[in-house]
RNA sequence: CAAAGAGAU
């Protein structure tokens, strides 16, 4: 049963929902447990097959908080905020994961008020939920509010820092993004692929050609992150920018 | 063995 469940998850993760379903069907009713059902449900949700997900959910012999959160995710991901709220309200229990999933749904729709309300009512918060709330502000174009929250959150991790770097890289205050990036390195956190891209973007927009190159060239040795396609694209932007400047001079 | 948070063009 264990290995069957793992197969379902593996297929689902790679987008092979139909393969996952075949495995699920091959198990037969007797061998399926709650985890098999949830893994299959997750497969449909991940691949945006909300109707199939609903069908799975309704057919499940037993549902738990994980299956409910999965359905919530399915609705929110496909832009059905009202449905997501209905699922959320119908859940028999909540935990920090389901609350955070609901926060994310609000973030996607820019419902700052509802998100704040939920966030302050949550009986429990962790780094993930704090970061989801940062993202609510970020996506609503409220960097200052994100910064205030960031300043008081207990244990920001690399994703929390990255939200901040990215937010400032995109709102016309690249200098703040660069500063934040430098601070996260000083804090001893390991920059991620995304945070490195964001700081490069910030430099590009500030016209800091040298510094952008610097981040690009040292990312592997200093941070253990091999440059990816997106980092090269950013360099292309940077070079285009330099080219334009040169043309303007001529 | 299953569920929640970050990415410019």
PDB file of C-alpha atoms (C1' of nucleotides) in Angstrom:
ATOM      1  CA  UNK A   1       0.000   0.000   0.000  1.00  0.00           C
ATOM      2  CA  UNK A   2       2.876   2.264   0.869  1.00  0.00           C
ATOM      3  CA  UNK A   3       4.580   1.915  -2.482  1.00  0.00           C
ATOM      4  CA  UNK A   4       1.298   2.259  -4.356  1.00  0.00           C
ATOM      5  CA  UNK A   5       0.607   5.501  -2.577  1.00  0.00           C
ATOM      6  CA  UNK A   6       4.080   6.731  -3.388  1.00  0.00           C
ATOM      7  CA  UNK A   7       3.519   5.910  -7.042  1.00  0.00           C
ATOM      8  CA  UNK A   8       0.291   7.893  -7.087  1.00  0.00           C
ATOM      9  CA  UNK A   9       2.067  10.893  -5.565  1.00  0.00           C
ATOM     10  CA  UNK A  10       4.984  10.610  -7.934  1.00  0.00           C
ATOM     11  CA  UNK A  11       2.759  10.500 -11.003  1.00  0.00           C
ATOM     12  CA  UNK A  12       0.606  13.319  -9.703  1.00  0.00           C
ATOM     13  CA  UNK A  13       3.635  15.478  -9.026  1.00  0.00           C
ATOM     14  CA  UNK A  14       4.903  15.089 -12.558  1.00  0.00           C
ATOM     15  CA  UNK A  15       1.545  15.857 -14.069  1.00  0.00           C
ATOM     16  CA  UNK A  16       0.691  12.299 -15.076  1.00  0.00           C
ATOM     17  CA  UNK A  17      -2.759  12.353 -13.515  1.00  0.00           C
ATOM     18  CA  UNK A  18      -4.073   9.621 -15.719  1.00  0.00           C
ATOM     19  CA  UNK A  19      -1.226   7.312 -14.768  1.00  0.00           C
ATOM     20  CA  UNK A  20      -1.883   8.152 -11.167  1.00  0.00           C
ATOM     21  CA  UNK A  21      -5.515   7.304 -11.646  1.00  0.00           C
ATOM     22  CA  UNK A  22      -4.659   3.988 -13.235  1.00  0.00           C
ATOM     23  CA  UNK A  23      -2.509   3.115 -10.245  1.00  0.00           C
ATOM     24  CA  UNK A  24      -5.252   4.222  -7.906  1.00  0.00           C
ATOM     25  CA  UNK A  25      -7.817   2.084  -9.717  1.00  0.00           C
ATOM     26  CA  UNK A  26      -5.482  -0.889  -9.821  1.00  0.00           C
ATOM     27  CA  UNK A  27      -5.255  -0.859  -6.057  1.00  0.00           C
ATOM     28  CA  UNK A  28      -8.879  -1.764  -5.634  1.00  0.00           C
ATOM     29  CA  UNK A  29     -11.201  -0.659  -2.881  1.00  0.00           C
ATOM     30  CA  UNK A  30      -9.739  -2.924  -0.220  1.00  0.00           C
ATOM     31  CA  UNK A  31      -6.178  -1.695  -0.456  1.00  0.00           C
ATOM     32  CA  UNK A  32      -6.915   1.999  -0.695  1.00  0.00           C
ATOM     33  CA  UNK A  33      -6.487   3.981   2.467  1.00  0.00           C
ATOM     34  CA  UNK A  34      -7.023   7.623   3.292  1.00  0.00           C
ATOM     35  CA  UNK A  35      -3.582   8.497   1.999  1.00  0.00           C
ATOM     36  CA  UNK A  36      -4.250   6.895  -1.375  1.00  0.00           C
ATOM     37  CA  UNK A  37      -7.407   8.925  -1.731  1.00  0.00           C
ATOM     38  CA  UNK A  38      -5.730  12.112  -0.669  1.00  0.00           C
ATOM     39  CA  UNK A  39      -2.778  11.591  -2.964  1.00  0.00           C
ATOM     40  CA  UNK A  40      -5.157  11.103  -5.883  1.00  0.00           C
ATOM     41  CA  UNK A  41      -7.183  14.117  -4.857  1.00  0.00           C
ATOM     42  CA  UNK A  42      -3.984  16.123  -4.718  1.00  0.00           C
ATOM     43  CA  UNK A  43      -3.145  14.978  -8.235  1.00  0.00           C
ATOM     44  CA  UNK A  44      -6.349  16.436  -9.594  1.00  0.00           C
ATOM     45  CA  UNK A  45      -5.944  19.645  -7.620  1.00  0.00           C
ATOM     46  CA  UNK A  46      -2.361  20.151  -8.738  1.00  0.00           C
ATOM     47  CA  UNK A  47      -3.372  19.673 -12.313  1.00  0.00           C
ATOM     48  CA  UNK A  48      -6.356  21.979 -11.990  1.00  0.00           C
ATOM     49  CA  UNK A  49      -8.956  19.325 -12.598  1.00  0.00           C
ATOM     50  CA  UNK A  50     -11.387  20.717 -10.089  1.00  0.00           C
ATOM     51  CA  UNK A  51     -14.345  18.702 -11.312  1.00  0.00           C
ATOM     52  CA  UNK A  52     -12.444  15.448 -10.943  1.00  0.00           C
ATOM     53  CA  UNK A  53     -11.183  16.616  -7.587  1.00  0.00           C
ATOM     54  CA  UNK A  54     -14.720  17.271  -6.406  1.00  0.00           C
ATOM     55  CA  UNK A  55     -15.719  13.863  -7.628  1.00  0.00           C
ATOM     56  CA  UNK A  56     -12.890  12.218  -5.672  1.00  0.00           C
ATOM     57  CA  UNK A  57     -13.722  14.221  -2.614  1.00  0.00           C
ATOM     58  CA  UNK A  58     -17.376  13.197  -2.716  1.00  0.00           C
ATOM     59  CA  UNK A  59     -16.535   9.561  -3.235  1.00  0.00           C
ATOM     60  CA  UNK A  60     -13.994   9.320  -0.443  1.00  0.00           C
ATOM     61  CA  UNK A  61     -15.157   6.980   2.297  1.00  0.00           C
ATOM     62  CA  UNK A  62     -13.377   9.080   4.915  1.00  0.00           C
ATOM     63  CA  UNK A  63     -12.266  12.693   4.789  1.00  0.00           C
ATOM     64  CA  UNK A  64      -9.883  14.468   7.085  1.00  0.00           C
ATOM     65  CA  UNK A  65      -8.463  17.948   7.398  1.00  0.00           C
ATOM     66  CA  UNK A  66      -5.925  17.203   4.673  1.00  0.00           C
ATOM     67  CA  UNK A  67      -8.602  16.312   2.143  1.00  0.00           C
ATOM     68  CA  UNK A  68     -10.585  19.418   3.034  1.00  0.00           C
ATOM     69  CA  UNK A  69      -7.540  21.631   2.689  1.00  0.00           C
ATOM     70  CA  UNK A  70      -6.868  20.014  -0.641  1.00  0.00           C
ATOM     71  CA  UNK A  71     -10.328  20.998  -1.877  1.00  0.00           C
ATOM     72  CA  UNK A  72      -9.864  24.496  -0.558  1.00  0.00           C
ATOM     73  CA  UNK A  73      -6.650  24.721  -2.511  1.00  0.00           C
ATOM     74  CA  UNK A  74      -8.387  23.423  -5.619  1.00  0.00           C
ATOM     75  CA  UNK A  75     -10.991  26.183  -5.506  1.00  0.00           C
ATOM     76  CA  UNK A  76      -8.605  28.979  -4.664  1.00  0.00           C
ATOM     77  CA  UNK A  77      -6.123  27.975  -7.333  1.00  0.00           C
ATOM     78  CA  UNK A  78      -8.739  28.161 -10.047  1.00  0.00           C
ATOM     79  CA  UNK A  79      -9.959  31.556  -8.946  1.00  0.00           C
ATOM     80  CA  UNK A  80     -13.124  30.487  -7.150  1.00  0.00           C
ATOM     81  CA  UNK A  81     -12.684  32.487  -3.998  1.00  0.00           C
ATOM     82  CA  UNK A  82     -16.295  32.244  -2.909  1.00  0.00           C
ATOM     83  CA  UNK A  83     -16.201  28.481  -3.232  1.00  0.00           C
ATOM     84  CA  UNK A  84     -12.916  28.350  -1.379  1.00  0.00           C
ATOM     85  CA  UNK A  85     -14.511  30.299   1.442  1.00  0.00           C
ATOM     86  CA  UNK A  86     -17.447  27.930   1.484  1.00  0.00           C
ATOM     87  CA  UNK A  87     -15.151  24.916   1.698  1.00  0.00           C
ATOM     88  CA  UNK A  88     -13.188  26.632   4.433  1.00  0.00           C
ATOM     89  CA  UNK A  89     -16.300  27.299   6.442  1.00  0.00           C
ATOM     90  CA  UNK A  90     -17.567  23.762   6.018  1.00  0.00           C
ATOM     91  CA  UNK A  91     -14.392  22.133   7.274  1.00  0.00           C
ATOM     92  CA  UNK A  92     -14.863  20.172  10.480  1.00  0.00           C
ATOM     93  CA  UNK A  93     -11.550  21.378  11.879  1.00  0.00           C
ATOM     94  CA  UNK A  94      -8.822  23.817  11.005  1.00  0.00           C
ATOM     95  CA  UNK A  95      -5.130  23.887  11.568  1.00  0.00           C
ATOM     96  CA  UNK A  96      -2.279  26.180  10.650  1.00  0.00           C
ATOM     97  CA  UNK A  97      -2.080  24.633   7.192  1.00  0.00           C
ATOM     98  CA  UNK A  98      -5.730  25.194   6.336  1.00  0.00           C
ATOM     99  CA  UNK A  99      -5.657  28.744   7.677  1.00  0.00           C
ATOM    100  CA  UNK A 100      -2.609  29.482   5.588  1.00  0.00           C
ATOM    101  CA  UNK A 101      -4.206  27.974   2.513  1.00  0.00           C
ATOM    102  CA  UNK A 102      -7.113  30.349   3.013  1.00  0.00           C
ATOM    103  CA  UNK A 103      -4.698  33.282   3.397  1.00  0.00           C
ATOM    104  CA  UNK A 104      -3.158  32.345   0.091  1.00  0.00           C
ATOM    105  CA  UNK A 105      -6.606  32.358  -1.505  1.00  0.00           C
ATOM    106  CA  UNK A 106      -7.096  35.907  -0.254  1.00  0.00           C
ATOM    107  CA  UNK A 107      -3.655  36.901  -1.491  1.00  0.00           C
ATOM    108  CA  UNK A 108      -4.476  35.666  -4.976  1.00  0.00           C
ATOM    109  CA  UNK A 109      -7.566  37.824  -5.024  1.00  0.00           C
ATOM    110  CA  UNK A 110      -6.106  40.856  -3.309  1.00  0.00           C
ATOM    111  CA  UNK A 111      -8.542  40.673  -0.401  1.00  0.00           C
ATOM    112  CA  UNK A 112      -6.367  42.414   2.123  1.00  0.00           C
ATOM    113  CA  UNK A 113      -9.056  43.083   4.706  1.00  0.00           C
ATOM    114  CA  UNK A 114     -10.320  39.515   4.792  1.00  0.00           C
ATOM    115  CA  UNK A 115      -6.756  38.227   4.964  1.00  0.00           C
ATOM    116  CA  UNK A 116      -5.849  40.536   7.838  1.00  0.00           C
ATOM    117  CA  UNK A 117      -8.950  39.521   9.674  1.00  0.00           C
ATOM    118  CA  UNK A 118      -8.151  35.851   9.292  1.00  0.00           C
ATOM    119  CA  UNK A 119      -4.479  36.312  10.091  1.00  0.00           C
ATOM    120  CA  UNK A 120      -5.142  38.032  13.381  1.00  0.00           C
ATOM    121  CA  UNK A 121      -7.783  35.491  14.355  1.00  0.00           C
ATOM    122  CA  UNK A 122      -5.643  32.440  13.636  1.00  0.00           C
ATOM    123  CA  UNK A 123      -4.907  30.724  16.943  1.00  0.00           C
ATOM    124  CA  UNK A 124      -1.565  29.557  15.633  1.00  0.00           C
ATOM    125  CA  UNK A 125       0.949  30.988  13.183  1.00  0.00           C
ATOM    126  CA  UNK A 126       4.196  29.742  11.781  1.00  0.00           C
ATOM    127  CA  UNK A 127       6.749  31.091   9.324  1.00  0.00           C
ATOM    128  CA  UNK A 128       4.676  29.886   6.394  1.00  0.00           C
ATOM    129  CA  UNK A 129       1.576  31.753   7.525  1.00  0.00           C
ATOM    130  CA  UNK A 130       3.520  34.935   8.253  1.00  0.00           C
ATOM    131  CA  UNK A 131       5.039  34.727   4.807  1.00  0.00           C
ATOM    132  CA  UNK A 132       1.649  34.165   3.208  1.00  0.00           C
ATOM    133  CA  UNK A 133       0.480  37.346   4.916  1.00  0.00           C
ATOM    134  CA  UNK A 134       3.536  39.232   3.625  1.00  0.00           C
ATOM    135  CA  UNK A 135       2.536  38.079   0.192  1.00  0.00           C
ATOM    136  CA  UNK A 136      -0.986  39.418   0.660  1.00  0.00           C
ATOM    137  CA  UNK A 137       0.484  42.895   1.133  1.00  0.00           C
ATOM    138  CA  UNK A 138       3.022  42.418  -1.616  1.00  0.00           C
ATOM    139  CA  UNK A 139       0.430  41.365  -4.167  1.00  0.00           C
ATOM    140  CA  UNK A 140      -1.802  44.271  -3.251  1.00  0.00           C
ATOM    141  CA  UNK A 141       0.954  46.757  -3.896  1.00  0.00           C
ATOM    142  CA  UNK A 142       1.555  47.622  -0.256  1.00  0.00           C
ATOM    143  CA  UNK A 143       5.277  47.175   0.253  1.00  0.00           C
ATOM    144  CA  UNK A 144       5.374  49.394   3.319  1.00  0.00           C
ATOM    145  CA  UNK A 145       2.846  47.249   5.104  1.00  0.00           C
ATOM    146  CA  UNK A 146       4.703  44.118   4.106  1.00  0.00           C
ATOM    147  CA  UNK A 147       7.870  45.670   5.520  1.00  0.00           C
ATOM    148  CA  UNK A 148       6.194  46.503   8.806  1.00  0.00           C
ATOM    149  CA  UNK A 149       4.947  42.962   9.199  1.00  0.00           C
ATOM    150  CA  UNK A 150       8.304  41.575   8.160  1.00  0.00           C
ATOM    151  CA  UNK A 151       9.917  43.645  10.882  1.00  0.00           C
ATOM    152  CA  UNK A 152       7.889  41.972  13.590  1.00  0.00           C
ATOM    153  CA  UNK A 153       7.680  38.414  12.340  1.00  0.00           C
ATOM    154  CA  UNK A 154       9.474  35.896  14.531  1.00  0.00           C
ATOM    155  CA  UNK A 155      11.551  33.681  12.272  1.00  0.00           C
ATOM    156  CA  UNK A 156      11.746  34.831   8.670  1.00  0.00           C
ATOM    157  CA  UNK A 157      13.279  32.194   6.438  1.00  0.00           C
ATOM    158  CA  UNK A 158      14.614  32.467   2.919  1.00  0.00           C
ATOM    159  CA  UNK A 159      11.122  32.522   1.406  1.00  0.00           C
ATOM    160  CA  UNK A 160      10.051  35.379   3.665  1.00  0.00           C
ATOM    161  CA  UNK A 161      13.154  37.367   2.745  1.00  0.00           C
ATOM    162  CA  UNK A 162      12.598  36.596  -0.906  1.00  0.00           C
ATOM    163  CA  UNK A 163       9.075  37.976  -0.811  1.00  0.00           C
ATOM    164  CA  UNK A 164      10.550  41.222   0.490  1.00  0.00           C
ATOM    165  CA  UNK A 165      13.421  41.365  -1.989  1.00  0.00           C
ATOM    166  CA  UNK A 166      11.076  40.650  -4.869  1.00  0.00           C
ATOM    167  CA  UNK A 167       8.517  43.163  -3.713  1.00  0.00           C
ATOM    168  CA  UNK A 168      11.054  45.967  -3.558  1.00  0.00           C
ATOM    169  CA  UNK A 169      12.716  44.926  -6.787  1.00  0.00           C
ATOM    170  CA  UNK A 170       9.358  45.369  -8.506  1.00  0.00           C
ATOM    171  CA  UNK A 171       8.021  48.520  -6.935  1.00  0.00           C
ATOM    172  CA  UNK A 172      10.690  50.947  -8.013  1.00  0.00           C
ATOM    173  CA  UNK A 173      12.824  50.696  -4.906  1.00  0.00           C
ATOM    174  CA  UNK A 174      15.535  48.375  -6.060  1.00  0.00           C
ATOM    175  CA  UNK A 175      17.962  49.880  -3.585  1.00  0.00           C
ATOM    176  CA  UNK A 176      15.863  48.466  -0.754  1.00  0.00           C
ATOM    177  CA  UNK A 177      15.822  45.084  -2.496  1.00  0.00           C
ATOM    178  CA  UNK A 178      19.602  45.074  -2.730  1.00  0.00           C
ATOM    179  CA  UNK A 179      19.919  46.066   0.895  1.00  0.00           C
ATOM    180  CA  UNK A 180      17.533  43.327   1.973  1.00  0.00           C
ATOM    181  CA  UNK A 181      19.441  40.791  -0.050  1.00  0.00           C
ATOM    182  CA  UNK A 182      22.705  41.786   1.555  1.00  0.00           C
ATOM    183  CA  UNK A 183      21.116  41.563   4.962  1.00  0.00           C
ATOM    184  CA  UNK A 184      19.784  38.072   4.395  1.00  0.00           C
ATOM    185  CA  UNK A 185      23.262  36.920   3.440  1.00  0.00           C
ATOM    186  CA  UNK A 186      24.671  38.517   6.588  1.00  0.00           C
ATOM    187  CA  UNK A 187      22.000  36.723   8.584  1.00  0.00           C
ATOM    188  CA  UNK A 188      23.575  33.502   7.401  1.00  0.00           C
ATOM    189  CA  UNK A 189      20.695  32.411   5.169  1.00  0.00           C
ATOM    190  CA  UNK A 190      21.441  30.693   1.916  1.00  0.00           C
ATOM    191  CA  UNK A 191      20.194  32.758  -1.049  1.00  0.00           C
ATOM    192  CA  UNK A 192      17.883  30.829  -3.307  1.00  0.00           C
ATOM    193  CA  UNK A 193      17.569  30.757  -7.045  1.00  0.00           C
ATOM    194  CA  UNK A 194      14.607  33.129  -6.798  1.00  0.00           C
ATOM    195  CA  UNK A 195      16.205  35.621  -4.424  1.00  0.00           C
ATOM    196  CA  UNK A 196      19.278  35.802  -6.620  1.00  0.00           C
ATOM    197  CA  UNK A 197      17.108  36.486  -9.638  1.00  0.00           C
ATOM    198  CA  UNK A 198      15.249  39.202  -7.773  1.00  0.00           C
ATOM    199  CA  UNK A 199      18.379  40.988  -6.659  1.00  0.00           C
ATOM    200  CA  UNK A 200      19.717  40.821 -10.214  1.00  0.00           C
ATOM    201  CA  UNK A 201      16.454  42.291 -11.480  1.00  0.00           C
ATOM    202  CA  UNK A 202      16.726  45.049  -8.901  1.00  0.00           C
ATOM    203  CA  UNK A 203      20.247  45.883 -10.046  1.00  0.00           C
ATOM    204  CA  UNK A 204      19.230  45.835 -13.687  1.00  0.00           C
ATOM    205  CA  UNK A 205      16.438  48.305 -13.053  1.00  0.00           C
ATOM    206  CA  UNK A 206      18.761  50.533 -11.074  1.00  0.00           C
ATOM    207  CA  UNK A 207      21.265  50.404 -13.903  1.00  0.00           C
ATOM    208  CA  UNK A 208      23.832  48.786 -11.616  1.00  0.00           C
ATOM    209  CA  UNK A 209      25.512  46.848 -14.377  1.00  0.00           C
ATOM    210  CA  UNK A 210      28.614  45.850 -12.456  1.00  0.00           C
ATOM    211  CA  UNK A 211      26.714  44.726  -9.425  1.00  0.00           C
ATOM    212  CA  UNK A 212      24.309  42.634 -11.450  1.00  0.00           C
ATOM    213  CA  UNK A 213      27.238  40.918 -13.146  1.00  0.00           C
ATOM    214  CA  UNK A 214      28.818  40.442  -9.779  1.00  0.00           C
ATOM    215  CA  UNK A 215      25.804  38.582  -8.386  1.00  0.00           C
ATOM    216  CA  UNK A 216      25.627  36.487 -11.483  1.00  0.00           C
ATOM    217  CA  UNK A 217      29.273  35.472 -11.423  1.00  0.00           C
ATOM    218  CA  UNK A 218      29.482  34.704  -7.741  1.00  0.00           C
ATOM    219  CA  UNK A 219      26.202  32.866  -7.313  1.00  0.00           C
ATOM    220  CA  UNK A 220      27.686  29.430  -7.823  1.00  0.00           C
ATOM    221  CA  UNK A 221      30.813  29.833  -5.725  1.00  0.00           C
ATOM    222  CA  UNK A 222      29.455  32.025  -2.959  1.00  0.00           C
ATOM    223  CA  UNK A 223      25.936  30.678  -2.689  1.00  0.00           C
ATOM    224  CA  UNK A 224      26.015  27.266  -4.297  1.00  0.00           C
ATOM    225  CA  UNK A 225      23.319  28.146  -6.802  1.00  0.00           C
ATOM    226  CA  UNK A 226      24.034  27.323 -10.425  1.00  0.00           C
ATOM    227  CA  UNK A 227      22.782  29.992 -12.836  1.00  0.00           C
ATOM    228  CA  UNK A 228      19.535  29.011 -14.518  1.00  0.00           C
ATOM    229  CA  UNK A 229      17.747  30.177 -17.631  1.00  0.00           C
ATOM    230  CA  UNK A 230      16.071  33.038 -15.778  1.00  0.00           C
ATOM    231  CA  UNK A 231      19.404  34.430 -14.598  1.00  0.00           C
ATOM    232  CA  UNK A 232      20.682  34.443 -18.165  1.00  0.00           C
ATOM    233  CA  UNK A 233      17.521  36.188 -19.351  1.00  0.00           C
ATOM    234  CA  UNK A 234      18.104  38.832 -16.757  1.00  0.00           C
ATOM    235  CA  UNK A 235      21.616  39.324 -18.057  1.00  0.00           C
ATOM    236  CA  UNK A 236      20.182  39.740 -21.546  1.00  0.00           C
ATOM    237  CA  UNK A 237      17.921  42.480 -20.220  1.00  0.00           C
ATOM    238  CA  UNK A 238      20.912  44.067 -18.583  1.00  0.00           C
ATOM    239  CA  UNK A 239      22.921  43.990 -21.794  1.00  0.00           C
ATOM    240  CA  UNK A 240      20.036  45.370 -23.813  1.00  0.00           C
ATOM    241  CA  UNK A 241      19.905  48.185 -21.365  1.00  0.00           C
ATOM    242  CA  UNK A 242      23.617  48.858 -21.707  1.00  0.00           C
ATOM    243  CA  UNK A 243      23.243  48.720 -25.489  1.00  0.00           C
ATOM    244  CA  UNK A 244      20.473  51.276 -25.404  1.00  0.00           C
ATOM    245  CA  UNK A 245      22.534  53.567 -23.251  1.00  0.00           C
ATOM    246  CA  UNK A 246      25.425  53.268 -25.682  1.00  0.00           C
ATOM    247  CA  UNK A 247      23.183  53.958 -28.639  1.00  0.00           C
ATOM    248  CA  UNK A 248      21.812  57.013 -26.925  1.00  0.00           C
ATOM    249  CA  UNK A 249      25.337  58.267 -26.445  1.00  0.00           C
ATOM    250  CA  UNK A 250      26.072  57.810 -30.145  1.00  0.00           C
TER     251      UNK A 250
ATOM    252  C1'   C B   1       3.444   7.178   1.829  1.00  0.00           C
ATOM    253  C1'   A B   2      -0.951  12.637   1.518  1.00  0.00           C
ATOM    254  C1'   A B   3      -2.361  19.121   2.385  1.00  0.00           C
ATOM    255  C1'   A B   4      -0.320  25.526   3.161  1.00  0.00           C
ATOM    256  C1'   G B   5       4.150  30.483   1.796  1.00  0.00           C
ATOM    257  C1'   A B   6       8.661  33.463  -2.807  1.00  0.00           C
ATOM    258  C1'   G B   7      10.255  34.682  -9.050  1.00  0.00           C
ATOM    259  C1'   A B   8      11.450  39.762 -13.363  1.00  0.00           C
ATOM    260  C1'   U B   9      10.934  39.477 -19.050  1.00  0.00           C
TER     261        U B   9
END
